[in-house]
């Protein structure tokens, strides 16, 4: 398994703990050029090779060059090892630079178009760390908004593990992390802020830049904590007084 992203990713993921179903290892390579060199040094060829090798090159190279370089790496690798299954981990969202985040999304689309129907190549989509293209802050380091947080590393590891399971033909499972995320959202969506007998729902994860609190139950109605509909005037999108 050849992986490259950020220092947090390199140090945060223990490949031996990805799954009990397969043995894993990792080689650090911080650019596509270094990844190409590292693959040639692998003596014990694995069943699956995971490449997370786009994050750093994204900041210095055009999208087309990244796609062409990745294509060359895969072609050369398959010439030597035709049956080797390769997983391309797509760029993770970033909030440090909007233009780079958009570039990462466009690069992901280009890679999908290039490799979608290519034999022995699978794409690992990491867009679940964003909502409608906007990075979810909890998955990013709060200081630089680029490196992955612990939650981001966990999500990336879960995405990779699911792809490895898929290409090896293992039964697809719901990751504990994904399950916990769903449970957390369910809890958050059912929490109520009692304010003078009123309640409202909120979803801070999936609407980080929007105010989508669903207080209004129809024009001039709100529900108190006993579950009864009440009538009032002038309440639209704000708490009743």
Coordinates of C-alpha atoms in Angstrom, one line a residue:
X1 CA 0.0 0.0 0.0
X2 CA 1.5 3.3 -1.1
X3 CA 0.0 6.3 0.6
X4 CA 0.6 10.0 0.6
X5 CA -1.3 12.9 2.1
X6 CA -0.4 14.9 5.2
X7 CA 1.8 14.2 8.2
X8 CA -1.3 13.6 10.2
X9 CA -2.4 11.0 7.7
X10 CA 1.0 9.3 7.7
X11 CA 1.3 9.2 11.4
X12 CA -2.4 8.8 12.2
X13 CA -3.3 5.7 10.2
X14 CA -1.9 2.4 11.4
X15 CA -2.4 0.1 8.4
X16 CA -2.3 -3.0 10.5
X17 CA -5.5 -1.9 12.1
X18 CA -7.5 -1.2 9.0
X19 CA -8.9 -4.7 9.0
X20 CA -8.4 -8.1 10.4
X21 CA -9.3 -9.6 7.0
X22 CA -6.0 -8.6 5.3
X23 CA -2.4 -7.7 6.0
X24 CA -1.3 -4.2 5.1
X25 CA 1.7 -2.0 5.1
X26 CA 2.6 1.5 3.9
X27 CA 5.3 3.4 2.1
X28 CA 5.7 7.1 2.6
X29 CA 5.9 9.1 -0.7
X30 CA 4.9 12.7 -0.7
X31 CA 4.7 13.4 -4.4
X32 CA 3.6 11.5 -7.5
X33 CA 7.3 11.3 -8.6
X34 CA 8.3 9.8 -5.3
X35 CA 5.3 7.4 -5.4
X36 CA 6.5 6.2 -8.8
X37 CA 9.9 5.5 -7.4
X38 CA 8.6 3.9 -4.3
X39 CA 6.4 1.4 -6.2
X40 CA 9.5 0.1 -8.1
X41 CA 11.1 -0.8 -4.8
X42 CA 8.3 -3.1 -3.6
X43 CA 9.6 -6.7 -3.6
X44 CA 6.6 -8.4 -2.1
X45 CA 3.8 -7.4 -4.5
X46 CA 0.4 -7.1 -2.6
X47 CA -3.0 -8.0 -3.9
X48 CA -4.1 -4.3 -3.7
X49 CA -2.1 -1.1 -4.0
X50 CA -3.7 2.0 -2.6
X51 CA -2.4 5.3 -3.9
X52 CA -3.1 8.5 -1.9
X53 CA -0.6 10.6 -3.8
X54 CA -2.3 13.7 -5.1
X55 CA -2.7 16.2 -2.2
X56 CA 0.8 17.8 -2.4
X57 CA 1.1 17.8 -6.2
X58 CA -2.3 19.5 -6.4
X59 CA -0.8 22.7 -5.1
X60 CA 2.1 22.8 -7.6
X61 CA 1.0 21.1 -10.8
X62 CA -1.9 21.6 -13.3
X63 CA -4.8 19.2 -13.0
X64 CA -4.0 17.6 -16.4
X65 CA -0.5 16.9 -15.4
X66 CA -1.6 15.2 -12.2
X67 CA -4.0 13.0 -14.2
X68 CA -1.4 12.1 -16.8
X69 CA 1.2 11.3 -14.2
X70 CA -1.2 9.1 -12.3
X71 CA -2.1 7.3 -15.6
X72 CA 1.6 6.7 -16.3
X73 CA 2.1 5.3 -12.8
X74 CA -0.8 2.9 -13.3
X75 CA 0.2 1.8 -16.8
X76 CA 3.8 1.1 -15.8
X77 CA 2.7 -0.8 -12.7
X78 CA 0.2 -2.9 -14.6
X79 CA 2.9 -3.7 -17.3
X80 CA 5.0 -5.3 -14.5
X81 CA 2.0 -6.7 -12.5
X82 CA -1.1 -7.1 -14.8
X83 CA -3.3 -8.5 -12.1
X84 CA -2.5 -6.0 -9.4
X85 CA -5.6 -4.2 -8.2
X86 CA -5.0 -0.4 -7.7
X87 CA -7.1 2.0 -5.6
X88 CA -6.8 5.7 -6.3
X89 CA -7.7 7.7 -3.2
X90 CA -9.2 11.0 -4.4
X91 CA -8.1 14.3 -2.9
X92 CA -9.6 15.2 0.5
X93 CA -11.5 18.5 0.9
X94 CA -9.6 21.6 2.2
X95 CA -10.7 24.9 3.6
X96 CA -7.5 26.8 3.6
X97 CA -7.9 28.0 0.0
X98 CA -11.2 27.9 -1.9
X99 CA -9.5 27.8 -5.3
X100 CA -7.5 24.7 -4.3
X101 CA -10.6 23.0 -2.9
X102 CA -12.4 23.7 -6.2
X103 CA -9.3 22.4 -8.1
X104 CA -9.4 19.2 -6.0
X105 CA -13.0 18.7 -6.9
X106 CA -12.3 19.2 -10.6
X107 CA -9.3 16.8 -10.4
X108 CA -11.5 14.2 -8.8
X109 CA -14.0 14.5 -11.7
X110 CA -11.2 14.2 -14.2
X111 CA -9.8 11.1 -12.5
X112 CA -13.3 9.5 -12.4
X113 CA -13.7 10.1 -16.1
X114 CA -10.3 8.7 -16.9
X115 CA -10.4 5.6 -14.8
X116 CA -14.0 4.8 -14.3
X117 CA -14.1 1.8 -16.6
X118 CA -10.4 0.8 -16.4
X119 CA -9.7 -2.8 -15.4
X120 CA -8.2 -3.3 -11.9
X121 CA -8.6 0.3 -11.0
X122 CA -11.0 1.5 -8.3
X123 CA -11.6 5.1 -7.1
X124 CA -11.9 5.8 -3.4
X125 CA -14.2 8.8 -3.1
X126 CA -13.5 11.0 -0.1
X127 CA -16.3 13.6 -0.8
X128 CA -18.1 12.4 2.4
X129 CA -15.9 14.8 4.2
X130 CA -17.7 17.7 2.6
X131 CA -21.3 18.8 2.1
X132 CA -22.2 20.1 -1.4
X133 CA -18.5 20.8 -2.0
X134 CA -18.0 22.7 1.3
X135 CA -15.5 21.0 3.6
X136 CA -17.0 19.9 6.9
X137 CA -14.8 21.6 9.5
X138 CA -14.7 18.7 12.0
X139 CA -12.7 16.6 9.5
X140 CA -10.0 19.3 9.2
X141 CA -7.3 20.7 11.5
X142 CA -8.8 23.7 13.1
X143 CA -5.6 25.7 12.7
X144 CA -4.5 25.3 9.1
X145 CA -7.8 23.9 7.7
X146 CA -5.8 21.7 5.4
X147 CA -4.4 18.7 7.3
X148 CA -6.9 16.2 8.5
X149 CA -8.1 16.1 12.0
X150 CA -8.4 12.8 14.0
X151 CA -12.0 12.6 12.7
X152 CA -10.8 13.2 9.1
X153 CA -8.1 10.5 9.4
X154 CA -10.7 8.0 10.8
X155 CA -13.0 8.8 7.9
X156 CA -10.3 8.4 5.3
X157 CA -9.2 5.1 6.8
X158 CA -12.8 3.9 6.7
X159 CA -13.2 4.9 3.1
X160 CA -10.0 3.1 2.1
X161 CA -11.0 0.0 4.1
X162 CA -14.4 -0.2 2.4
X163 CA -12.7 0.1 -1.1
X164 CA -10.2 -2.7 -0.2
X165 CA -13.1 -4.9 1.0
X166 CA -14.9 -4.2 -2.3
X167 CA -12.0 -5.1 -4.6
X168 CA -11.1 -8.2 -2.6
X169 CA -14.7 -9.4 -2.7
X170 CA -15.3 -9.2 1.1
X171 CA -18.8 -8.6 2.5
X172 CA -19.5 -4.9 2.5
X173 CA -19.9 -3.5 6.0
X174 CA -20.9 -0.3 7.6
X175 CA -17.8 1.2 9.3
X176 CA -18.1 1.9 13.0
X177 CA -17.1 5.5 12.3
X178 CA -19.9 5.9 9.7
X179 CA -22.3 4.3 12.1
X180 CA -21.3 6.6 14.9
X181 CA -21.7 9.6 12.6
X182 CA -25.2 8.6 11.6
X183 CA -26.1 8.1 15.3
X184 CA -24.6 11.5 16.2
X185 CA -26.6 13.2 13.5
X186 CA -29.8 11.5 14.6
X187 CA -29.1 12.6 18.2
X188 CA -28.4 16.2 17.1
X189 CA -31.4 16.4 15.0
X190 CA -33.7 15.3 17.8
X191 CA -32.2 17.6 20.5
X192 CA -34.5 20.4 21.5
X193 CA -33.7 23.9 22.8
X194 CA -36.6 24.7 25.2
X195 CA -37.2 28.4 25.0
X196 CA -40.4 29.6 26.7
X197 CA -42.0 26.3 25.8
X198 CA -40.8 26.1 22.2
X199 CA -38.5 23.6 20.5
X200 CA -36.4 23.6 17.3
X201 CA -34.2 21.2 15.4
X202 CA -30.7 21.9 14.1
X203 CA -28.1 20.2 11.9
X204 CA -24.7 21.8 12.4
X205 CA -22.8 19.2 10.5
X206 CA -24.5 19.3 7.1
X207 CA -25.4 23.0 7.1
X208 CA -22.3 24.8 8.4
X209 CA -23.1 28.0 6.5
X210 CA -26.9 28.0 6.6
X211 CA -29.6 28.7 9.1
X212 CA -32.0 25.9 8.5
X213 CA -33.6 25.6 11.9
X214 CA -37.0 24.1 11.4
X215 CA -39.0 26.0 13.9
X216 CA -41.9 26.9 11.8
X217 CA -44.6 24.2 11.6
X218 CA -46.8 26.2 9.1
X219 CA -47.7 29.8 9.1
X220 CA -48.2 31.1 12.6
X221 CA -47.6 27.8 14.4
X222 CA -45.0 26.3 16.7
X223 CA -44.9 23.3 18.9
X224 CA -44.4 23.5 22.6
X225 CA -42.5 20.9 24.6
X226 CA -45.7 19.0 25.4
X227 CA -46.2 18.5 21.7
X228 CA -49.2 20.8 21.3
X229 CA -49.5 23.2 18.4
X230 CA -49.9 26.8 19.5
X231 CA -50.9 29.9 17.5
X232 CA -49.1 33.2 17.6
X233 CA -48.3 36.1 15.3
X234 CA -45.1 37.4 13.8
X235 CA -43.1 34.2 14.2
X236 CA -41.2 33.3 11.0
X237 CA -37.8 31.8 11.2
X238 CA -37.0 33.0 14.8
X239 CA -37.8 32.1 18.3
X240 CA -41.2 33.1 19.8
X241 CA -41.2 35.7 22.5

